[in-house]
Amino acid sequence: MTIKAIGISGSLRKASTNSGLLRCAKANLPAGMELEIVDISAIPFYNGDIAAGDRPAVLLELLAKIAAADALVLACPEYNYSLAPALKNVIDWASREADNKVLNGKPVAILGAAGGMGSSRSQYHLRQVCVFVNLHPLAKP
Ligand SMILES: Cc1cc2nc3c(=O)[nH]c(=O)nc-3n(C[C@H](O)[C@H](O)[C@H](O)COP(=O)(O)O)c2cc1C
């Protein structure tokens, strides 16, 4: 059996070190695991009006990929002591599906690259968000 994981970077810039972390993880996967790194740069900000109407294809595709995955790998820079909004936005969208079916019970690995504290504060906040939406972080803080 192959474990299929989705990798999401909280940084949208091309030269992102966090996206680089995901590529590094992908290049060093254990046997029996796949990691697909997805691009979230076109995902709209959560908006209840969009949620109640015709949601864009790029969002539906992302939600379907996350739903089908066995696990998530989230790489997040630290922005003003917290997690990057682009990543939080994806979690917000995914958490609004009926019965939390996109996220519920999935294992999540959290990593990050940032300034002097090495993204520890953003990772801690991200971990709290993950626990709240019933993702299961793999490591204790
Ligand atoms: C708006 C903003 C706020 C930031 N705040 C912090 C911070 O509070 N702590 C920190 O260590 N780095 C902070 N940084 C630096 C980023 O975390 C750092 O540049 C990170 O490597 C960016 O990730 P990336 O290379 O994947 O784009 C901030 C950067 C930006 C753009």
PDB file of C-alpha atoms and ligand atoms in Angstrom:
ATOM      1  CA  MET A   1       0.000   0.000   0.000  1.00  0.00           C
ATOM      2  CA  THR A   2       1.256   3.490  -0.860  1.00  0.00           C
ATOM      3  CA  ILE A   3       0.695   6.365   1.554  1.00  0.00           C
ATOM      4  CA  LYS A   4      -0.332   9.406  -0.496  1.00  0.00           C
ATOM      5  CA  ALA A   5       0.369  12.791   1.054  1.00  0.00           C
ATOM      6  CA  ILE A   6      -0.349  16.310  -0.135  1.00  0.00           C
ATOM      7  CA  GLY A   7       2.264  18.995   0.503  1.00  0.00           C
ATOM      8  CA  ILE A   8       1.203  22.638   0.912  1.00  0.00           C
ATOM      9  CA  SER A   9       3.509  25.604   1.339  1.00  0.00           C
ATOM     10  CA  GLY A  10       2.260  28.719   3.125  1.00  0.00           C
ATOM     11  CA  SER A  11       4.524  30.887   0.984  1.00  0.00           C
ATOM     12  CA  LEU A  12       3.415  31.804  -2.518  1.00  0.00           C
ATOM     13  CA  ARG A  13       6.673  33.243  -3.825  1.00  0.00           C
ATOM     14  CA  LYS A  14       8.617  31.343  -6.463  1.00  0.00           C
ATOM     15  CA  ALA A  15      11.880  31.156  -4.491  1.00  0.00           C
ATOM     16  CA  SER A  16      10.155  30.132  -1.255  1.00  0.00           C
ATOM     17  CA  THR A  17      12.326  28.257   1.227  1.00  0.00           C
ATOM     18  CA  ASN A  18       9.204  26.590   2.591  1.00  0.00           C
ATOM     19  CA  SER A  19       8.317  25.241  -0.836  1.00  0.00           C
ATOM     20  CA  GLY A  20      11.954  24.133  -0.977  1.00  0.00           C
ATOM     21  CA  LEU A  21      11.466  22.217   2.266  1.00  0.00           C
ATOM     22  CA  LEU A  22       8.603  20.332   0.642  1.00  0.00           C
ATOM     23  CA  ARG A  23      10.726  19.518  -2.407  1.00  0.00           C
ATOM     24  CA  CYS A  24      13.441  18.279  -0.066  1.00  0.00           C
ATOM     25  CA  ALA A  25      10.917  16.092   1.774  1.00  0.00           C
ATOM     26  CA  LYS A  26       9.659  14.756  -1.564  1.00  0.00           C
ATOM     27  CA  ALA A  27      13.216  13.876  -2.595  1.00  0.00           C
ATOM     28  CA  ASN A  28      13.770  11.949   0.651  1.00  0.00           C
ATOM     29  CA  LEU A  29      10.516  10.055   1.128  1.00  0.00           C
ATOM     30  CA  PRO A  30      10.551   6.651   2.771  1.00  0.00           C
ATOM     31  CA  ALA A  31       9.572   3.692   0.623  1.00  0.00           C
ATOM     32  CA  GLY A  32       5.835   3.338   0.178  1.00  0.00           C
ATOM     33  CA  MET A  33       5.054   7.040   0.301  1.00  0.00           C
ATOM     34  CA  GLU A  34       4.166   9.646  -2.335  1.00  0.00           C
ATOM     35  CA  LEU A  35       4.069  13.418  -1.864  1.00  0.00           C
ATOM     36  CA  GLU A  36       2.243  15.702  -4.283  1.00  0.00           C
ATOM     37  CA  ILE A  37       3.083  19.369  -3.794  1.00  0.00           C
ATOM     38  CA  VAL A  38       0.114  21.543  -4.718  1.00  0.00           C
ATOM     39  CA  ASP A  39       0.003  25.190  -5.773  1.00  0.00           C
ATOM     40  CA  ILE A  40      -2.413  27.273  -3.693  1.00  0.00           C
ATOM     41  CA  SER A  41      -1.651  30.651  -5.250  1.00  0.00           C
ATOM     42  CA  ALA A  42      -4.990  30.852  -7.115  1.00  0.00           C
ATOM     43  CA  ILE A  43      -7.200  29.894  -4.176  1.00  0.00           C
ATOM     44  CA  PRO A  44      -9.537  32.802  -3.303  1.00  0.00           C
ATOM     45  CA  PHE A  45      -9.815  34.111   0.227  1.00  0.00           C
ATOM     46  CA  TYR A  46     -12.570  32.363   2.124  1.00  0.00           C
ATOM     47  CA  ASN A  47     -15.830  34.141   1.446  1.00  0.00           C
ATOM     48  CA  GLY A  48     -19.185  32.803   2.562  1.00  0.00           C
ATOM     49  CA  ASP A  49     -20.788  34.071  -0.630  1.00  0.00           C
ATOM     50  CA  ILE A  50     -18.338  32.084  -2.775  1.00  0.00           C
ATOM     51  CA  ALA A  51     -18.824  29.083  -0.479  1.00  0.00           C
ATOM     52  CA  ALA A  52     -22.597  29.256  -0.959  1.00  0.00           C
ATOM     53  CA  GLY A  53     -22.385  29.648  -4.739  1.00  0.00           C
ATOM     54  CA  ASP A  54     -20.348  28.238  -7.589  1.00  0.00           C
ATOM     55  CA  ARG A  55     -16.946  27.574  -6.096  1.00  0.00           C
ATOM     56  CA  PRO A  56     -14.073  27.904  -8.600  1.00  0.00           C
ATOM     57  CA  ALA A  57     -12.653  24.752 -10.164  1.00  0.00           C
ATOM     58  CA  VAL A  58      -9.198  25.397  -8.738  1.00  0.00           C
ATOM     59  CA  LEU A  59     -10.667  25.297  -5.218  1.00  0.00           C
ATOM     60  CA  LEU A  60     -12.765  22.180  -5.855  1.00  0.00           C
ATOM     61  CA  GLU A  61      -9.722  20.397  -7.306  1.00  0.00           C
ATOM     62  CA  LEU A  62      -7.640  21.259  -4.274  1.00  0.00           C
ATOM     63  CA  LEU A  63     -10.333  20.123  -1.834  1.00  0.00           C
ATOM     64  CA  ALA A  64     -10.740  16.864  -3.760  1.00  0.00           C
ATOM     65  CA  LYS A  65      -6.988  16.217  -3.634  1.00  0.00           C
ATOM     66  CA  ILE A  66      -6.839  16.870   0.099  1.00  0.00           C
ATOM     67  CA  ALA A  67      -9.896  14.680   0.675  1.00  0.00           C
ATOM     68  CA  ALA A  68      -8.340  11.803  -1.266  1.00  0.00           C
ATOM     69  CA  ALA A  69      -4.968  12.059   0.507  1.00  0.00           C
ATOM     70  CA  ASP A  70      -3.889   9.877   3.421  1.00  0.00           C
ATOM     71  CA  ALA A  71      -1.881  12.657   5.062  1.00  0.00           C
ATOM     72  CA  LEU A  72      -0.820  16.298   4.788  1.00  0.00           C
ATOM     73  CA  VAL A  73       2.623  17.891   4.945  1.00  0.00           C
ATOM     74  CA  LEU A  74       2.372  21.608   5.719  1.00  0.00           C
ATOM     75  CA  ALA A  75       5.352  23.949   5.393  1.00  0.00           C
ATOM     76  CA  CYS A  76       4.736  27.383   6.829  1.00  0.00           C
ATOM     77  CA  PRO A  77       6.770  30.577   7.136  1.00  0.00           C
ATOM     78  CA  GLU A  78       6.251  32.808  10.158  1.00  0.00           C
ATOM     79  CA  TYR A  79       4.435  36.073   9.470  1.00  0.00           C
ATOM     80  CA  ASN A  80       4.300  38.398  12.479  1.00  0.00           C
ATOM     81  CA  TYR A  81       4.533  35.581  15.020  1.00  0.00           C
ATOM     82  CA  SER A  82       1.917  33.411  13.343  1.00  0.00           C
ATOM     83  CA  LEU A  83       1.159  31.223  10.359  1.00  0.00           C
ATOM     84  CA  ALA A  84       0.944  32.544   6.824  1.00  0.00           C
ATOM     85  CA  PRO A  85      -2.596  33.523   5.750  1.00  0.00           C
ATOM     86  CA  ALA A  86      -2.503  31.599   2.465  1.00  0.00           C
ATOM     87  CA  LEU A  87      -2.118  28.324   4.339  1.00  0.00           C
ATOM     88  CA  LYS A  88      -4.680  29.230   7.000  1.00  0.00           C
ATOM     89  CA  ASN A  89      -7.080  30.089   4.169  1.00  0.00           C
ATOM     90  CA  VAL A  90      -6.787  26.607   2.665  1.00  0.00           C
ATOM     91  CA  ILE A  91      -7.441  25.046   6.068  1.00  0.00           C
ATOM     92  CA  ASP A  92     -10.432  27.366   6.514  1.00  0.00           C
ATOM     93  CA  TRP A  93     -11.917  26.301   3.169  1.00  0.00           C
ATOM     94  CA  ALA A  94     -11.286  22.618   3.836  1.00  0.00           C
ATOM     95  CA  SER A  95     -12.733  22.802   7.349  1.00  0.00           C
ATOM     96  CA  ARG A  96     -16.103  24.001   6.028  1.00  0.00           C
ATOM     97  CA  GLU A  97     -16.944  20.820   4.093  1.00  0.00           C
ATOM     98  CA  ALA A  98     -19.856  18.782   5.444  1.00  0.00           C
ATOM     99  CA  ASP A  99     -18.919  16.602   8.429  1.00  0.00           C
ATOM    100  CA  ASN A 100     -15.348  17.916   8.147  1.00  0.00           C
ATOM    101  CA  LYS A 101     -14.887  15.105   5.610  1.00  0.00           C
ATOM    102  CA  VAL A 102     -11.879  16.692   3.886  1.00  0.00           C
ATOM    103  CA  LEU A 103      -9.692  16.949   6.988  1.00  0.00           C
ATOM    104  CA  ASN A 104     -11.167  14.747   9.690  1.00  0.00           C
ATOM    105  CA  GLY A 105      -8.606  12.495  11.368  1.00  0.00           C
ATOM    106  CA  LYS A 106      -5.823  12.960   8.810  1.00  0.00           C
ATOM    107  CA  PRO A 107      -2.234  12.845  10.042  1.00  0.00           C
ATOM    108  CA  VAL A 108      -0.359  16.093   9.421  1.00  0.00           C
ATOM    109  CA  ALA A 109       3.358  16.824   9.464  1.00  0.00           C
ATOM    110  CA  ILE A 110       4.262  20.450  10.179  1.00  0.00           C
ATOM    111  CA  LEU A 111       7.520  22.068   9.114  1.00  0.00           C
ATOM    112  CA  GLY A 112       8.714  25.545   8.384  1.00  0.00           C
ATOM    113  CA  ALA A 113      11.515  27.956   7.619  1.00  0.00           C
ATOM    114  CA  ALA A 114      11.566  31.547   8.873  1.00  0.00           C
ATOM    115  CA  GLY A 115      13.707  34.033  10.764  1.00  0.00           C
ATOM    116  CA  GLY A 116      15.537  33.811  14.100  1.00  0.00           C
ATOM    117  CA  MET A 117      13.125  31.406  15.788  1.00  0.00           C
ATOM    118  CA  GLY A 118      13.016  29.116  12.773  1.00  0.00           C
ATOM    119  CA  SER A 119       9.222  29.347  12.338  1.00  0.00           C
ATOM    120  CA  SER A 120       8.586  27.797  15.772  1.00  0.00           C
ATOM    121  CA  ARG A 121       5.835  30.312  16.600  1.00  0.00           C
ATOM    122  CA  SER A 122       4.062  29.820  13.281  1.00  0.00           C
ATOM    123  CA  GLN A 123       4.375  26.069  13.671  1.00  0.00           C
ATOM    124  CA  TYR A 124       2.876  26.268  17.156  1.00  0.00           C
ATOM    125  CA  HIS A 125      -0.079  28.336  15.951  1.00  0.00           C
ATOM    126  CA  LEU A 126      -0.519  26.081  12.927  1.00  0.00           C
ATOM    127  CA  ARG A 127      -0.513  23.071  15.228  1.00  0.00           C
ATOM    128  CA  GLN A 128      -3.306  24.596  17.324  1.00  0.00           C
ATOM    129  CA  VAL A 129      -5.379  25.231  14.187  1.00  0.00           C
ATOM    130  CA  CYS A 130      -4.735  21.672  12.983  1.00  0.00           C
ATOM    131  CA  VAL A 131      -5.854  20.175  16.290  1.00  0.00           C
ATOM    132  CA  PHE A 132      -8.993  22.312  16.257  1.00  0.00           C
ATOM    133  CA  VAL A 133     -10.002  21.025  12.799  1.00  0.00           C
ATOM    134  CA  ASN A 134      -9.207  17.454  13.903  1.00  0.00           C
ATOM    135  CA  LEU A 135      -6.053  16.949  11.908  1.00  0.00           C
ATOM    136  CA  HIS A 136      -3.575  14.837  13.866  1.00  0.00           C
ATOM    137  CA  PRO A 137      -0.093  16.394  14.183  1.00  0.00           C
ATOM    138  CA  LEU A 138       2.633  13.767  14.073  1.00  0.00           C
ATOM    139  CA  ALA A 139       4.955  15.372  16.621  1.00  0.00           C
ATOM    140  CA  LYS A 140       4.526  17.031  20.007  1.00  0.00           C
ATOM    141  CA  PRO A 141       5.656  20.715  20.212  1.00  0.00           C
TER     142      PRO A 141
HETATM  143  C1  LIG B   1       4.739  39.869   6.549  1.00  0.00           C
HETATM  144  C2  LIG B   1       5.939  39.114   7.072  1.00  0.00           C
HETATM  145  C3  LIG B   1       6.072  38.933   8.424  1.00  0.00           C
HETATM  146  C4  LIG B   1       7.154  38.192   8.916  1.00  0.00           C
HETATM  147  N1  LIG B   1       7.219  37.968  10.269  1.00  0.00           N
HETATM  148  C5  LIG B   1       8.180  37.128  10.755  1.00  0.00           C
HETATM  149  C6  LIG B   1       8.196  36.772  12.135  1.00  0.00           C
HETATM  150  O1  LIG B   1       7.368  37.189  12.924  1.00  0.00           O
HETATM  151  N2  LIG B   1       9.159  35.906  12.538  1.00  0.00           N
HETATM  152  C7  LIG B   1      10.103  35.402  11.677  1.00  0.00           C
HETATM  153  O2  LIG B   1      10.947  34.615  12.106  1.00  0.00           O
HETATM  154  N3  LIG B   1      10.110  35.734  10.372  1.00  0.00           N
HETATM  155  C8  LIG B   1       9.173  36.573   9.900  1.00  0.00           C
HETATM  156  N4  LIG B   1       9.145  36.886   8.553  1.00  0.00           N
HETATM  157  C9  LIG B   1      10.170  36.301   7.684  1.00  0.00           C
HETATM  158  C10 LIG B   1       9.675  35.049   6.971  1.00  0.00           C
HETATM  159  O3  LIG B   1       9.149  34.106   7.852  1.00  0.00           O
HETATM  160  C11 LIG B   1      10.864  34.441   6.239  1.00  0.00           C
HETATM  161  O4  LIG B   1      11.330  35.365   5.284  1.00  0.00           O
HETATM  162  C12 LIG B   1      10.521  33.147   5.575  1.00  0.00           C
HETATM  163  O5  LIG B   1      11.673  32.493   5.162  1.00  0.00           O
HETATM  164  C13 LIG B   1       9.707  33.325   4.343  1.00  0.00           C
HETATM  165  O6  LIG B   1       9.406  32.053   3.814  1.00  0.00           O
HETATM  166  P1  LIG B   1       9.599  31.696   2.287  1.00  0.00           P
HETATM  167  O7  LIG B   1      11.089  31.714   1.984  1.00  0.00           O
HETATM  168  O8  LIG B   1       9.033  30.309   2.170  1.00  0.00           O
HETATM  169  O9  LIG B   1       8.855  32.703   1.479  1.00  0.00           O
HETATM  170  C14 LIG B   1       8.105  37.653   8.035  1.00  0.00           C
HETATM  171  C15 LIG B   1       7.965  37.862   6.655  1.00  0.00           C
HETATM  172  C16 LIG B   1       6.896  38.575   6.177  1.00  0.00           C
HETATM  173  C17 LIG B   1       6.719  38.750   4.687  1.00  0.00           C
END
